C-alpha cells in the first residue's frame, strides 16, 4: 500500500512532463487492475488526498490529487473519512519545523473521524458503518479513504457531533493530561494560563470548572478582547485579563477571592509567559506546551530562588508514544461524552473538502482570525 501511494505521489509531483504523468498513471491503473483480477483482493475505493512532495509553505506545496485503490488485507480496516481538522502542528509538519513528521511525499493531517467502509477477513470489533478515530493519531488523515491495520482504529459513539469526534484527541486530551500530570489539584485550587482563547485553553477552563478548580486567564490585547472575555466567562472562566491590564507591580492584588495558582500553562512565550509566572504561588509549576510568539521564556532570578518555581514541558505525542493506547482511549471516550452532553464546547468552522485551500488560508491566518478549520469530506 505504502509503495503504491509513494509511486503515485512521485508520478504526480516529480514529473514535469504531461506524457510521463499520463503514462505513469496508466501503468499504475493497469497494475492495480491486474492485481484485482489475479488475486480477487478486497480493494478500497480510489481516494482523493491533500499531499505535499516537499516541505515548505503549506499554501505553496500542498495539492489535492487522486490516489489509486489499495488492497485491504485481512487485518486492515478501510475507513471513509468524515472530518479532519487543520491543526497548527499539521501546518508545522508541512513546513518541516515539527520534531516528528512523515517522510515526503506525504498526505497531510494527523487526527480525524471516519466511518468504516470495509474490513479484512480477520478483523473483529469494528464493522462497516461504525465510526472510528485513529488512536493514537496517525499521519495521513486528509484523504477520503484510509486503509490501516485494525489496531490503529478506536470505535466511538456515532451520536457524537462530527466536528468534536474529529478534534477530540490533540487539543482536549492535551488539556486533560496537563491538569492531571504535574501537580495534585483539589477543589478550590486555581490555575493560570495564557492563550486562553485557544481550544486547549477553552478545554482547560471547562475541565477545571468540572473539578471545582478556578481559572485565571490571560489574553492578548486586540480588537474584540471584551467579547473574548465574555465568551470565556460563559464557559466557566473565573478571571480574564488582557496583557495590558497586568502591567501593574502586584498582579495578585487583582485576584480578589481566587487563591494563588499552583499550576500555570504557557503556550505563548515571551512577556505572556512572564505574566503567568507572576501569578504563581510559592512552589508552583508552569507547564509550557507551545510558543506562539516564537519568543523565549525569561524567568527572573527571584522566581527560582525565593518562589522555588518549576518550569516543565508537555508534548502530547511523546506522552501517547509511551504505551498508553488503552488509557488514552478511555480518556477520549470520557471527553467525547462531555462533548455529547454539551459540557465541553469550542468554536469550529466546517469547510468542504473541495474548498480545502480556503480552509488552509484561514488556518494560516491569511484571512484574519477564524475558528478552528475542520475539513468535512
Coordinates of C-alpha atoms in Angstrom, one line a residue:
X1 CA 0.0 0.0 0.0
X2 CA 2.7 2.5 1.0
X3 CA 4.7 1.6 -2.1
X4 CA 1.7 2.2 -4.4
X5 CA 1.0 5.5 -2.8
X6 CA 4.6 6.6 -2.9
X7 CA 4.8 5.7 -6.6
X8 CA 1.6 7.6 -7.3
X9 CA 2.7 10.7 -5.5
X10 CA 6.1 10.7 -7.2
X11 CA 4.5 10.2 -10.5
X12 CA 2.4 13.3 -10.0
X13 CA 4.8 15.5 -8.1
X14 CA 8.1 14.6 -9.6
X15 CA 7.3 14.8 -13.3
X16 CA 7.4 17.9 -15.4
X17 CA 6.1 16.1 -18.5
X18 CA 2.4 15.5 -19.1
X19 CA 3.1 12.4 -21.1
X20 CA 5.2 10.9 -18.3
X21 CA 2.4 11.9 -15.9
X22 CA -0.3 10.1 -18.0
X23 CA 1.8 7.0 -18.7
X24 CA 2.7 6.8 -15.0
X25 CA -0.9 6.8 -14.0
X26 CA -1.8 4.3 -16.8
X27 CA 0.8 2.0 -15.6
X28 CA -0.5 2.2 -12.0
X29 CA -4.0 1.6 -13.1
X30 CA -3.0 -1.4 -15.2
X31 CA -1.1 -2.8 -12.2
X32 CA -4.0 -2.3 -9.9
X33 CA -6.4 -3.9 -12.4
X34 CA -4.1 -6.9 -12.8
X35 CA -3.8 -7.3 -9.0
X36 CA -7.6 -7.3 -8.7
X37 CA -8.0 -9.9 -11.4
X38 CA -5.1 -12.1 -10.3
X39 CA -5.9 -12.2 -6.6
X40 CA -9.6 -11.1 -6.3
X41 CA -8.4 -9.0 -3.4
X42 CA -10.6 -6.7 -1.4
X43 CA -9.8 -3.2 -2.6
X44 CA -10.5 0.3 -1.2
X45 CA -12.2 2.9 -3.4
X46 CA -9.8 5.3 -5.1
X47 CA -9.1 8.2 -2.8
X48 CA -8.6 12.0 -3.0
X49 CA -5.9 13.3 -0.8
X50 CA -4.1 16.5 0.2
X51 CA -0.5 15.8 -0.4
X52 CA 2.9 17.5 -0.5
X53 CA 6.1 16.3 -2.1
X54 CA 8.4 18.7 -0.3
X55 CA 8.4 20.6 2.9
X56 CA 7.7 24.4 2.8
X57 CA 4.9 26.9 2.8
X58 CA 1.6 24.9 3.1
X59 CA -0.3 27.0 0.5
X60 CA 2.5 26.5 -2.0
X61 CA 3.4 22.9 -1.5
X62 CA 0.0 21.2 -0.9
X63 CA -2.3 19.9 -3.7
X64 CA -5.3 17.7 -4.0
X65 CA -4.7 14.5 -6.1
X66 CA -6.3 11.2 -6.7
X67 CA -4.7 8.1 -5.2
X68 CA -5.4 4.6 -6.7
X69 CA -7.3 1.9 -4.8
X70 CA -5.2 -0.2 -2.4
X71 CA -5.6 -3.7 -1.1
X72 CA -7.5 -4.2 2.2
X73 CA -5.6 -7.1 3.8
X74 CA -7.0 -9.5 6.3
X75 CA -6.2 -7.3 9.4
X76 CA -7.0 -4.0 7.7
X77 CA -9.9 -1.6 8.0
X78 CA -10.9 0.7 5.2
X79 CA -12.3 4.0 6.5
X80 CA -14.3 6.6 4.7
X81 CA -13.2 9.8 6.3
X82 CA -15.9 12.2 7.6
X83 CA -13.9 15.1 9.0
X84 CA -10.4 16.1 10.0
X85 CA -9.0 19.4 11.4
X86 CA -6.2 21.6 10.3
X87 CA -4.1 21.9 13.4
X88 CA -1.1 24.2 13.9
X89 CA 1.0 21.0 14.3
X90 CA -0.2 19.8 10.9
X91 CA 1.0 23.1 9.4
X92 CA 4.3 22.8 11.2
X93 CA 4.8 19.3 9.8
X94 CA 4.3 20.6 6.3
X95 CA 6.7 23.5 6.9
X96 CA 9.3 21.0 8.1
X97 CA 9.7 22.5 11.6
X98 CA 7.9 19.9 13.7
X99 CA 10.1 17.4 15.6
X100 CA 8.3 14.4 14.2
X101 CA 6.9 14.4 10.7
X102 CA 6.2 11.9 7.9
X103 CA 8.6 11.3 5.0
X104 CA 7.7 13.1 1.9
X105 CA 5.8 12.6 -0.4
X106 CA 3.1 12.6 2.3
X107 CA -0.6 13.0 2.9
X108 CA -1.4 15.8 5.4
X109 CA -3.4 15.6 8.6
X110 CA -2.9 13.8 11.9
X111 CA -6.4 13.3 13.5
X112 CA -9.9 12.9 12.4
X113 CA -13.0 10.7 12.3
X114 CA -14.3 8.3 9.7
X115 CA -16.9 5.6 9.0
X116 CA -15.8 2.0 8.4
X117 CA -16.3 1.2 4.8
X118 CA -15.0 -2.3 4.6
X119 CA -12.9 -4.7 6.8
X120 CA -10.5 -7.5 6.2
X121 CA -11.4 -11.1 6.9
X122 CA -9.6 -11.3 10.3
X123 CA -11.0 -8.0 11.7
X124 CA -13.1 -8.1 14.8
X125 CA -14.5 -5.3 16.9
X126 CA -15.5 -2.9 14.2
X127 CA -17.9 -3.4 11.2
X128 CA -19.0 -1.3 8.2
X129 CA -21.0 1.7 9.4
X130 CA -19.1 2.1 12.7
X131 CA -17.4 5.4 13.5
X132 CA -13.8 5.3 14.3
X133 CA -10.8 7.6 15.0
X134 CA -7.1 6.9 14.8
X135 CA -5.9 6.4 18.3
X136 CA -3.2 7.3 18.9
X137 CA -3.5 9.7 15.9
X138 CA -1.5 8.8 12.8
X139 CA -0.3 10.6 9.7
X140 CA -2.5 11.0 6.6
X141 CA -6.0 11.9 7.6
X142 CA -6.6 14.5 4.9
X143 CA -7.9 11.9 2.4
X144 CA -11.3 10.5 1.5
X145 CA -10.4 6.8 2.2
X146 CA -7.7 5.4 4.5
X147 CA -6.6 1.8 4.9
X148 CA -4.8 0.9 8.1
X149 CA -4.4 -2.1 10.4
X150 CA -7.3 -2.6 12.8
X151 CA -5.1 -1.8 15.8
X152 CA -5.0 1.9 14.7
X153 CA -8.8 2.4 14.9
X154 CA -10.9 3.2 18.0
X155 CA -14.6 2.8 17.8
X156 CA -16.6 5.7 19.1
X157 CA -20.3 6.6 19.7
X158 CA -21.9 7.7 16.5
X159 CA -24.1 10.3 18.4
X160 CA -21.0 12.5 18.8
X161 CA -21.1 15.7 16.7
X162 CA -18.7 15.0 13.8
X163 CA -16.5 18.1 14.4
X164 CA -15.9 17.1 18.0
X165 CA -15.1 13.5 17.1
X166 CA -12.6 14.8 14.5
X167 CA -10.8 17.1 17.0
X168 CA -11.1 15.3 20.4
X169 CA -7.6 13.9 20.6
X170 CA -5.0 16.6 20.1
X171 CA -6.4 19.6 21.9
X172 CA -8.9 18.3 24.6
X173 CA -6.7 15.4 25.5
X174 CA -3.7 17.8 26.0
X175 CA -5.8 19.9 28.3
X176 CA -7.0 16.9 30.3
X177 CA -3.5 15.5 30.7
X178 CA -1.9 18.7 31.7
X179 CA -4.4 19.2 34.5
X180 CA -3.6 15.7 35.8
X181 CA 0.1 15.2 35.3
X182 CA 2.1 17.9 37.1
X183 CA 0.6 18.6 40.5
X184 CA -2.3 17.5 42.6
X185 CA -5.2 19.9 42.3
X186 CA -8.1 19.9 44.7
X187 CA -11.5 21.6 44.5
X188 CA -11.0 25.2 45.4
X189 CA -7.4 25.4 43.9
X190 CA -6.7 27.6 40.9
X191 CA -4.7 27.6 37.7
X192 CA -3.4 30.4 35.5
X193 CA -2.9 30.3 31.7
X194 CA -2.2 32.4 28.6
X195 CA -3.5 31.5 25.2
X196 CA -6.9 31.1 26.9
X197 CA -9.0 31.6 23.7
X198 CA -7.3 28.6 22.0
X199 CA -9.1 25.3 22.0
X200 CA -6.7 23.9 24.6
X201 CA -7.2 27.0 26.7
X202 CA -11.0 26.7 26.5
X203 CA -10.9 23.0 27.4
X204 CA -8.7 23.7 30.4
X205 CA -11.3 26.2 31.7
X206 CA -14.2 23.8 31.3
X207 CA -12.4 20.7 32.7
X208 CA -11.1 22.7 35.6
X209 CA -14.6 24.0 36.3
X210 CA -16.0 20.5 36.5
X211 CA -13.4 19.7 39.2
X212 CA -14.2 22.9 41.2
X213 CA -10.8 24.5 40.2
X214 CA -10.7 28.2 39.5
X215 CA -9.1 29.6 36.3
X216 CA -7.2 32.8 35.8
X217 CA -6.9 33.6 32.1
X218 CA -4.7 35.9 30.1
X219 CA -5.5 37.0 26.5
X220 CA -3.8 39.3 24.0
X221 CA -4.8 43.0 23.6
X222 CA -6.7 43.1 20.4
X223 CA -9.9 44.2 18.8
X224 CA -12.7 42.2 20.3
X225 CA -11.0 41.5 23.5
X226 CA -14.1 42.4 25.6
X227 CA -16.1 40.0 23.6
X228 CA -13.5 37.3 24.1
X229 CA -13.6 37.9 27.8
X230 CA -17.3 37.3 27.9
X231 CA -17.1 34.2 25.9
X232 CA -14.5 32.7 28.3
X233 CA -16.6 33.6 31.3
X234 CA -19.6 32.0 29.8
X235 CA -17.8 28.7 29.7
X236 CA -16.5 29.0 33.2
X237 CA -13.5 31.3 33.4
X238 CA -13.3 33.0 36.8
X239 CA -11.0 35.8 35.8
X240 CA -9.9 37.1 32.4
X241 CA -7.3 39.8 31.9
X242 CA -5.6 41.3 28.8
X243 CA -1.9 41.6 29.0
X244 CA -2.0 45.4 29.3
X245 CA -4.2 45.0 32.4
X246 CA -1.4 43.2 34.1
X247 CA 1.2 45.9 33.7
X248 CA 1.0 46.6 37.5
X249 CA 3.5 45.9 40.2
X250 CA 1.3 43.4 42.1
X251 CA -0.8 41.3 39.8
X252 CA -2.0 39.2 42.7
X253 CA -4.0 42.2 44.0
X254 CA -6.3 41.6 41.1
X255 CA -7.3 38.2 42.2
X256 CA -9.8 39.1 44.9
X257 CA -11.1 35.8 46.3
X258 CA -9.3 33.5 43.9
X259 CA -6.4 31.7 45.5
X260 CA -2.8 32.0 44.1
X261 CA -2.5 29.3 41.4
X262 CA -0.3 26.2 42.0
X263 CA -0.2 25.4 38.3
X264 CA 0.3 27.6 35.2
X265 CA 0.1 26.9 31.4
X266 CA 2.0 28.7 28.8
X267 CA 1.6 28.3 25.0
X268 CA 2.8 31.8 24.0
X269 CA 6.2 32.5 25.5
X270 CA 7.8 35.9 25.8
X271 CA 6.2 38.5 28.1
X272 CA 3.0 36.5 28.3
X273 CA 4.8 33.6 29.9
X274 CA 6.3 36.1 32.4
X275 CA 2.8 37.2 33.3
X276 CA 1.8 33.6 34.1
X277 CA 4.8 33.3 36.4
X278 CA 3.8 36.5 38.3
X279 CA 0.6 34.9 39.4
X280 CA 2.2 31.6 40.6
X281 CA 2.3 30.7 44.3
X282 CA 5.3 29.5 46.2
X283 CA 6.5 26.2 44.8
X284 CA 4.2 26.4 41.8
X285 CA 4.8 24.8 38.4
X286 CA 4.4 26.3 34.9
X287 CA 3.9 23.9 32.0
X288 CA 4.8 25.0 28.5
X289 CA 3.1 23.3 25.6
X290 CA 3.5 25.9 22.8
X291 CA 5.4 29.0 21.7
X292 CA 3.1 31.1 19.5
X293 CA 5.0 34.3 20.0
X294 CA 8.3 32.5 19.0
X295 CA 9.9 34.4 21.8
X296 CA 11.9 32.7 24.6
X297 CA 10.7 32.4 28.2
X298 CA 12.5 34.8 30.6
X299 CA 12.5 33.9 34.2
X300 CA 13.6 36.3 37.0
X301 CA 16.2 35.1 39.4
X302 CA 13.9 35.7 42.3
X303 CA 11.3 33.4 40.8
X304 CA 13.7 30.5 41.1
X305 CA 15.4 31.4 44.4
X306 CA 12.6 32.9 46.5
X307 CA 9.5 31.3 45.0
X308 CA 11.0 28.0 44.1
X309 CA 9.0 27.8 40.8
X310 CA 9.4 24.8 38.5
X311 CA 9.3 25.0 34.7
X312 CA 8.3 21.9 32.8
X313 CA 7.2 21.0 29.3
X314 CA 4.4 18.9 27.8
X315 CA 4.2 17.2 24.4
X316 CA 1.1 15.0 23.8
X317 CA 2.8 12.9 21.0
X318 CA 5.5 11.9 23.4
X319 CA 3.0 11.0 26.1
X320 CA 0.9 8.9 23.7
X321 CA 4.0 7.2 22.5
X322 CA 4.7 5.7 25.9
X323 CA 2.5 2.6 25.5
X324 CA -0.7 4.4 26.7
X325 CA -3.1 3.5 24.0
X326 CA -5.7 1.8 26.2
X327 CA -5.5 4.6 28.8
X328 CA -5.7 7.2 26.0
X329 CA -8.9 5.7 24.5
X330 CA -10.6 5.7 27.9
X331 CA -9.9 9.4 28.4
X332 CA -11.1 10.1 24.8
X333 CA -14.4 8.3 25.5
X334 CA -14.8 10.5 28.6
X335 CA -14.1 13.7 26.7
X336 CA -16.5 12.7 23.9
X337 CA -19.2 12.0 26.5
X338 CA -18.7 15.6 27.7
X339 CA -19.0 16.9 24.2
X340 CA -22.2 15.0 23.5
X341 CA -23.7 16.3 26.8
X342 CA -22.8 19.9 25.8
X343 CA -20.3 20.2 28.7
X344 CA -17.3 20.6 26.5
X345 CA -17.6 23.3 23.8
X346 CA -15.3 25.1 21.5
X347 CA -15.8 27.0 18.3
X348 CA -15.0 25.4 14.9
X349 CA -15.8 26.0 11.3
X350 CA -16.6 23.1 8.9
X351 CA -15.1 23.6 5.4
X352 CA -16.0 21.3 2.5
X353 CA -13.1 19.2 1.2
X354 CA -13.4 20.8 -2.2
X355 CA -12.6 24.2 -0.5
X356 CA -9.5 22.9 1.3
X357 CA -7.3 25.7 0.2
X358 CA -9.8 28.2 1.6
X359 CA -9.8 26.4 4.9
X360 CA -6.0 26.3 4.8
X361 CA -5.8 30.0 4.2
X362 CA -8.0 30.7 7.2
X363 CA -6.0 28.3 9.4
X364 CA -2.8 30.1 8.4
X365 CA -4.3 33.4 9.4
X366 CA -4.1 34.8 5.9
X367 CA -7.8 35.9 6.2
X368 CA -7.7 37.3 9.7
X369 CA -8.8 35.4 12.8
X370 CA -11.0 32.4 12.3
X371 CA -12.2 29.4 14.4
X372 CA -10.5 26.0 14.1
X373 CA -10.9 24.8 10.5
X374 CA -12.3 21.3 10.1
X375 CA -12.4 19.6 6.7
X376 CA -15.7 17.9 6.0
X377 CA -15.4 15.1 3.4

